Amino acid sequence: MQGFSTRAIHAGQEPDPTTGAVTVPIHPSSTFAQDGVGGTRGGFEYSRSANPTRTALQECLAALEGGRHAHAFGSGMGASDTLLRVLLRPGDHMVIPHDAYGGTFRLVDKVLSGWGVEYTAVDLGDLDALRAALRPSTKVIWCESPTNPLLGIADIAGLAGVAHAASVTHPPRLVVDNTFASPYLQTPLALGADVVLHSTTKYVGGHSDVVGGALVTSDDELAEAISFTQNSVGSVPGPFDAWLTLRGAKTLAVRMERHSDNAERVVELLAAHPGVDRVLYPGLPEHPGHEAAAKQMRRFGGMVSFLAAGGREAALKICATTKLFTLAESLGGVESLIEHPGQMTHASVAGSMLEVPDSLVRLSVGIEDVDDLLDDLRTALDAASA
Ligand SMILES: *Cc1c(COP(=O)(O)O)cnc(C)c1O
């Protein structure tokens, strides 16, 4: 297999056969001329079903995750919804992480529950807890690693073992939301996962300029079902969005190395500052998931969370004081972001068992010059602990 960046830059991206253009063209066409009824030129009929720019992105994403099939979506949630429509029927049960992404929790708890889907939220760092939660009707085990925003780690190979031992005929499918790691740091299919999901809005796109999602699998039958359902419900990205995502993906490896370098320096600063109670980062040897993370990840990534020593007030003050770290939701772009999950990204889980501590601050460490990032954070931490 070719190296990661070679695949990122070339998979699905042969020079255009008619013009020689080295970048994949943006094909805005909604429909494609046929040479006689049913005689398509490249398998393209109508852009909800398939579009050449989207196909290029899909081939690239499949190559990056080491899967046979990829589907690109209009958003990460569009990908999640389409996948769960394929895998679940009324009365079925799924397991979700006890600190699932807030939007995933909302989809399961508020939308799918209305169609009779049941769920249990489990700490997936604990395989015994997972075994105890499984029912004969469990069809899906949904995993995030690292999790958002607490940066918990699940042992993906361990989860796959539990899932596939649960039933000989109909084992639950292990779905891994690989958004936080990106395919550069972690490839769950190689660890036994059945499907990988991405919000490509984050690291894959990488520039905070496009919303998108993806599913990758090596299961031919499942891929067929995803194609059918995606085409039926219409959760597709437009060609320009597919093109932006593909352009972002080309530099994923160099960006992830720099995100990881910068995050390691930020972690050092936070760990030594009296205004910080605890740093949550899987690269820290004392992190409970460190060993599993070291086994399954190339590096530990650009997401860092911490608990402010001064509680909620201090956390809010830090978020309000940084300048380079922009106060905003989302993550994974070249620019550094800061947020207060309790009142922002995770406000929808307040009062549920997924509620997060109110002293929690989440950083998406960007790829700016690290000394500037450290100065910015130090100033805000000093101000909040003064
Ligand atoms: C952002 C995000 C999603 C949802 O993706 P959208 O592109 O915003 O729809 C799902 N999972 C994780 C971990 C995310 O960070």
XYZ file of C-alpha atoms and ligand atoms in Angstrom:
401
model
C 0.000 0.000 0.000
C 1.242 3.517 -0.794
C 1.993 5.910 2.047
C -0.738 8.035 3.599
C 0.033 11.336 1.882
C 0.509 9.684 -1.497
C -2.998 8.252 -1.176
C -4.361 11.586 0.100
C -2.973 13.418 -2.933
C -3.598 10.812 -5.654
C -6.391 8.359 -4.748
C -9.430 9.096 -6.931
C -7.548 12.056 -8.436
C -6.092 11.006 -11.792
C -5.481 13.991 -14.119
C -8.658 14.800 -16.070
C -8.644 12.602 -19.222
C -9.985 15.313 -21.548
C -8.110 18.437 -20.386
C -5.199 17.111 -18.329
C -6.269 19.246 -15.345
C -4.284 17.930 -12.370
C -6.919 18.888 -9.816
C -10.303 17.210 -9.870
C -12.822 19.502 -11.636
C -15.909 20.765 -9.797
C -18.821 19.246 -11.711
C -21.903 21.325 -10.877
C -24.046 19.439 -13.385
C -27.197 17.996 -11.846
C -27.764 15.656 -14.788
C -25.632 13.815 -17.372
C -26.277 13.212 -21.088
C -26.924 9.609 -22.079
C -25.859 8.005 -25.379
C -29.175 6.281 -25.986
C -31.559 5.299 -23.195
C -29.578 3.906 -20.266
C -26.242 4.603 -21.996
C -24.342 6.639 -19.418
C -20.748 7.679 -20.145
C -19.197 7.169 -16.720
C -22.079 5.701 -14.712
C -23.419 9.202 -13.939
C -27.121 9.971 -14.416
C -28.237 12.445 -11.768
C -26.148 14.108 -9.043
C -28.209 12.953 -6.062
C -27.252 9.389 -7.009
C -23.652 10.113 -8.004
C -21.504 13.069 -9.047
C -17.927 12.846 -10.375
C -16.443 15.333 -7.880
C -18.101 13.463 -5.009
C -16.867 10.139 -6.403
C -13.276 11.441 -6.382
C -13.642 12.446 -2.721
C -15.165 9.079 -1.856
C -12.327 7.134 -3.507
C -9.808 9.242 -1.607
C -11.569 8.752 1.758
C -11.862 4.983 1.217
C -8.119 4.844 0.490
C -7.296 6.883 3.611
C -9.357 4.662 5.935
C -8.255 1.438 4.209
C -11.863 0.584 3.307
C -13.440 -0.663 0.068
C -16.323 1.848 -0.027
C -16.851 5.436 1.079
C -19.942 7.628 0.907
C -19.719 11.404 1.305
C -22.598 13.303 2.956
C -23.827 16.852 3.372
C -22.854 16.740 7.073
C -21.614 14.364 9.746
C -25.137 14.170 11.159
C -26.480 13.346 7.689
C -24.031 10.426 7.604
C -25.090 9.283 11.105
C -28.787 9.496 10.295
C -28.447 7.590 7.033
C -26.343 4.863 8.657
C -28.747 4.402 11.570
C -31.730 4.199 9.192
C -29.880 1.341 7.493
C -28.926 -0.495 10.690
C -31.927 -0.010 13.011
C -35.635 -0.878 13.012
C -38.309 -0.100 15.651
C -37.595 -2.090 18.820
C -33.854 -2.338 18.119
C -31.321 -1.263 20.699
C -28.008 0.544 20.379
C -25.153 1.372 22.728
C -23.745 4.899 22.709
C -20.766 6.299 24.618
C -21.672 7.953 27.943
C -19.933 11.090 26.661
C -21.126 10.905 23.052
C -20.931 13.940 20.771
C -23.947 16.079 21.722
C -25.453 15.984 18.231
C -25.276 12.192 18.127
C -26.957 11.993 21.528
C -29.692 14.365 20.331
C -30.273 12.300 17.163
C -30.632 9.095 19.179
C -32.447 10.490 22.221
C -34.782 12.986 20.525
C -35.275 11.779 16.948
C -34.732 8.018 16.694
C -36.447 7.363 20.030
C -39.656 8.591 18.347
C -39.301 5.650 15.942
C -38.993 3.139 18.777
C -35.200 2.863 18.919
C -33.819 2.146 22.394
C -30.365 3.004 23.664
C -28.030 2.596 26.627
C -25.218 5.068 27.342
C -22.090 3.216 28.505
C -18.518 4.092 29.482
C -16.818 2.335 26.574
C -13.501 2.410 28.411
C -15.024 -0.458 30.447
C -15.571 -3.617 28.339
C -17.463 -5.354 31.173
C -19.939 -2.467 31.270
C -20.393 -2.895 27.511
C -21.022 -6.658 27.816
C -23.595 -5.979 30.535
C -25.444 -3.480 28.318
C -25.829 -5.811 25.312
C -29.281 -7.261 24.566
C -30.429 -9.733 21.905
C -31.879 -6.670 20.119
C -28.598 -4.692 20.162
C -27.760 -3.891 16.541
C -25.218 -1.097 16.911
C -22.332 -0.257 19.210
C -21.434 3.378 18.576
C -17.945 4.391 19.593
C -15.963 7.614 19.632
C -12.276 7.588 20.491
C -11.036 10.050 21.581
C -14.417 11.268 22.850
C -15.768 14.773 22.723
C -15.189 16.734 24.952
C -13.701 14.535 27.709
C -11.090 12.841 25.477
C -11.889 9.386 26.801
C -10.322 6.456 24.962
C -12.014 3.208 23.949
C -9.955 0.151 23.004
C -11.371 -0.296 19.488
C -9.996 -3.828 18.943
C -11.409 -4.798 22.357
C -14.842 -3.392 21.438
C -14.770 -5.255 18.105
C -14.018 -8.477 20.002
C -16.995 -7.965 22.330
C -19.315 -6.975 19.453
C -18.442 -9.910 17.252
C -18.603 -12.447 20.091
C -22.094 -11.270 21.083
C -23.946 -13.309 18.439
C -22.914 -15.855 15.822
C -25.631 -14.912 13.343
C -26.348 -11.200 13.979
C -23.519 -9.553 15.896
C -24.041 -5.838 16.541
C -22.126 -3.584 14.155
C -19.280 -1.576 15.616
C -19.431 1.995 14.284
C -16.466 4.252 15.091
C -16.848 8.016 14.839
C -13.236 8.772 13.872
C -13.688 12.553 13.649
C -11.313 13.473 16.492
C -8.452 11.220 15.397
C -8.790 11.542 11.598
C -7.634 8.648 9.402
C -4.052 9.870 9.707
C -3.894 9.081 13.415
C -6.158 6.021 13.554
C -7.798 3.541 11.132
C -10.598 1.702 12.968
C -11.449 -0.732 10.123
C -8.006 -2.314 10.592
C -8.867 -2.740 14.298
C -12.105 -4.633 13.555
C -14.697 -1.846 13.247
C -17.498 -2.423 10.709
C -18.036 1.221 9.733
C -16.078 4.444 10.194
C -17.918 7.744 10.382
C -16.483 11.233 9.955
C -17.631 14.739 10.333
C -15.323 15.876 7.516
C -16.214 19.397 8.679
C -13.394 18.936 11.205
C -9.870 17.611 10.509
C -10.452 16.082 7.057
C -11.703 19.384 5.589
C -9.425 21.160 8.032
C -10.059 24.823 7.144
C -13.435 25.577 8.777
C -14.885 26.384 5.359
C -17.156 23.427 4.631
C -19.628 21.125 6.419
C -19.595 17.455 5.421
C -19.646 13.861 6.551
C -18.533 10.424 5.424
C -19.025 6.697 6.004
C -16.361 4.137 5.121
C -16.782 0.358 5.203
C -15.373 -2.772 3.580
C -18.710 -4.610 3.822
C -20.108 -4.762 0.255
C -23.699 -5.472 1.318
C -23.728 -2.688 3.868
C -22.245 -0.268 1.301
C -25.051 -1.189 -1.117
C -27.651 -0.459 1.566
C -26.003 2.874 2.398
C -26.046 3.874 -1.297
C -29.716 2.965 -1.554
C -30.753 4.834 1.589
C -28.583 7.881 0.872
C -30.090 8.176 -2.588
C -33.583 7.683 -1.115
C -33.268 10.334 1.597
C -30.968 12.705 -0.334
C -28.325 13.432 2.327
C -25.643 14.314 -0.247
C -22.976 17.046 -0.387
C -22.865 19.470 -3.291
C -19.937 19.259 -5.732
C -18.205 22.397 -4.440
C -18.387 21.078 -0.866
C -16.979 17.738 -2.038
C -14.162 19.576 -3.809
C -13.263 21.710 -0.762
C -13.189 18.601 1.411
C -10.959 16.798 -1.080
C -8.607 19.783 -1.209
C -8.390 19.764 2.581
C -7.702 16.037 2.727
C -4.522 16.377 0.655
C -2.673 18.098 3.525
C -4.154 16.040 6.363
C -0.869 14.345 7.329
C 1.203 17.525 7.647
C -1.606 19.287 9.490
C -2.103 16.431 11.982
C 1.633 16.329 12.746
C 1.598 20.053 13.475
C -1.680 19.872 15.465
C -0.104 17.125 17.575
C 3.197 19.022 18.049
C 1.361 22.172 19.151
C -1.055 20.276 21.407
C 1.841 18.607 23.230
C 3.327 22.020 24.037
C -0.072 23.358 25.159
C -0.494 20.324 27.438
C 2.910 21.059 29.044
C 1.860 24.644 29.747
C -1.533 23.652 31.172
C -0.131 20.861 33.349
C 2.303 23.297 34.999
C -0.188 26.168 35.532
C -1.838 26.605 38.972
C -5.063 27.789 37.277
C -5.600 24.278 35.908
C -6.944 21.416 37.992
C -6.587 18.604 35.490
C -5.552 18.228 31.861
C -7.405 15.687 29.711
C -5.142 14.469 26.880
C -4.602 10.848 25.853
C -0.881 11.517 25.352
C -0.408 11.971 29.112
C 0.916 8.762 30.746
C -1.537 9.239 33.643
C -4.570 9.352 31.284
C -6.583 6.164 31.959
C -6.743 5.403 28.233
C -3.103 6.205 27.477
C -2.031 2.622 26.844
C -4.931 1.866 24.474
C -4.410 5.198 22.709
C -0.685 4.527 22.255
C -1.528 1.121 20.755
C -4.127 2.318 18.250
C -3.111 5.914 17.422
C -0.076 7.220 15.549
C -0.004 10.342 17.740
C -2.491 11.908 20.159
C -3.965 14.728 18.086
C -4.872 18.371 18.503
C -7.786 18.268 20.964
C -7.061 19.161 24.593
C -9.551 19.661 27.427
C -8.930 20.847 30.960
C -10.719 21.617 34.205
C -10.209 25.169 35.448
C -9.129 25.314 39.102
C -11.498 28.244 39.727
C -14.603 26.346 38.556
C -17.224 27.626 36.145
C -16.395 31.335 36.579
C -12.717 30.768 35.807
C -13.555 28.561 32.821
C -15.812 31.256 31.350
C -13.188 33.939 32.040
C -10.499 31.947 30.208
C -12.824 31.466 27.231
C -13.591 35.184 27.192
C -9.942 36.306 27.471
C -7.985 34.411 24.825
C -7.488 36.259 21.555
C -5.778 33.824 19.176
C -7.888 30.961 20.493
C -11.192 32.112 19.028
C -14.313 31.457 21.078
C -16.322 29.210 18.781
C -17.885 25.776 18.381
C -16.425 23.187 16.002
C -12.837 21.976 15.821
C -10.149 20.550 13.587
C -9.404 23.647 11.499
C -6.041 25.337 11.021
C -7.070 28.073 13.493
C -7.119 27.507 17.260
C -10.529 27.515 18.954
C -11.659 27.551 22.582
C -15.071 26.778 24.020
C -17.062 25.990 27.163
C -18.774 22.654 26.361
C -21.282 22.968 29.235
C -22.852 26.071 27.703
C -21.960 25.604 24.047
C -21.438 22.309 22.190
C -22.849 20.174 24.988
C -25.681 22.397 26.216
C -28.143 19.864 24.745
C -26.978 17.160 27.202
C -27.412 19.343 30.324
C -29.409 17.479 32.958
C -28.814 14.101 31.259
C -26.241 11.497 32.264
C -24.009 12.952 29.551
C -23.718 16.310 31.313
C -20.123 17.617 31.409
C -18.371 19.434 34.308
C -18.971 23.198 34.269
C -15.272 23.944 34.858
C -14.429 22.185 31.582
C -12.720 24.086 28.758
C -12.085 22.486 25.371
C -9.309 23.563 23.019
C -8.923 22.752 19.353
C -5.219 23.503 19.012
C -4.518 24.919 15.561
C -1.358 25.031 13.477
C -0.293 28.627 14.215
C 3.177 29.319 15.666
C 3.115 27.582 18.994
C 4.846 30.343 20.977
C 2.024 32.732 20.087
C -0.550 30.158 21.194
C 1.270 29.607 24.495
C 1.474 33.365 25.168
C -2.251 33.736 24.496
C -3.231 30.887 26.816
C -0.828 31.922 29.579
C -2.266 35.435 29.594
C -5.825 34.118 29.876
C -4.956 31.576 32.592
C -3.126 34.248 34.614
C -6.089 36.643 34.298
C -8.560 33.967 35.417
C -6.503 32.949 38.455
C -5.606 36.505 39.550
C -19.023 17.711 14.550
C -19.144 16.279 14.924
C -20.175 15.479 14.412
C -21.290 16.046 13.531
O -20.828 16.464 12.303
P -21.462 17.697 11.466
O -20.560 17.760 10.295
O -21.404 18.893 12.356
O -22.857 17.325 11.130
C -20.185 14.146 14.764
N -19.259 13.620 15.587
C -18.257 14.355 16.103
C -17.267 13.731 17.012
C -18.162 15.708 15.800
O -17.185 16.446 16.335
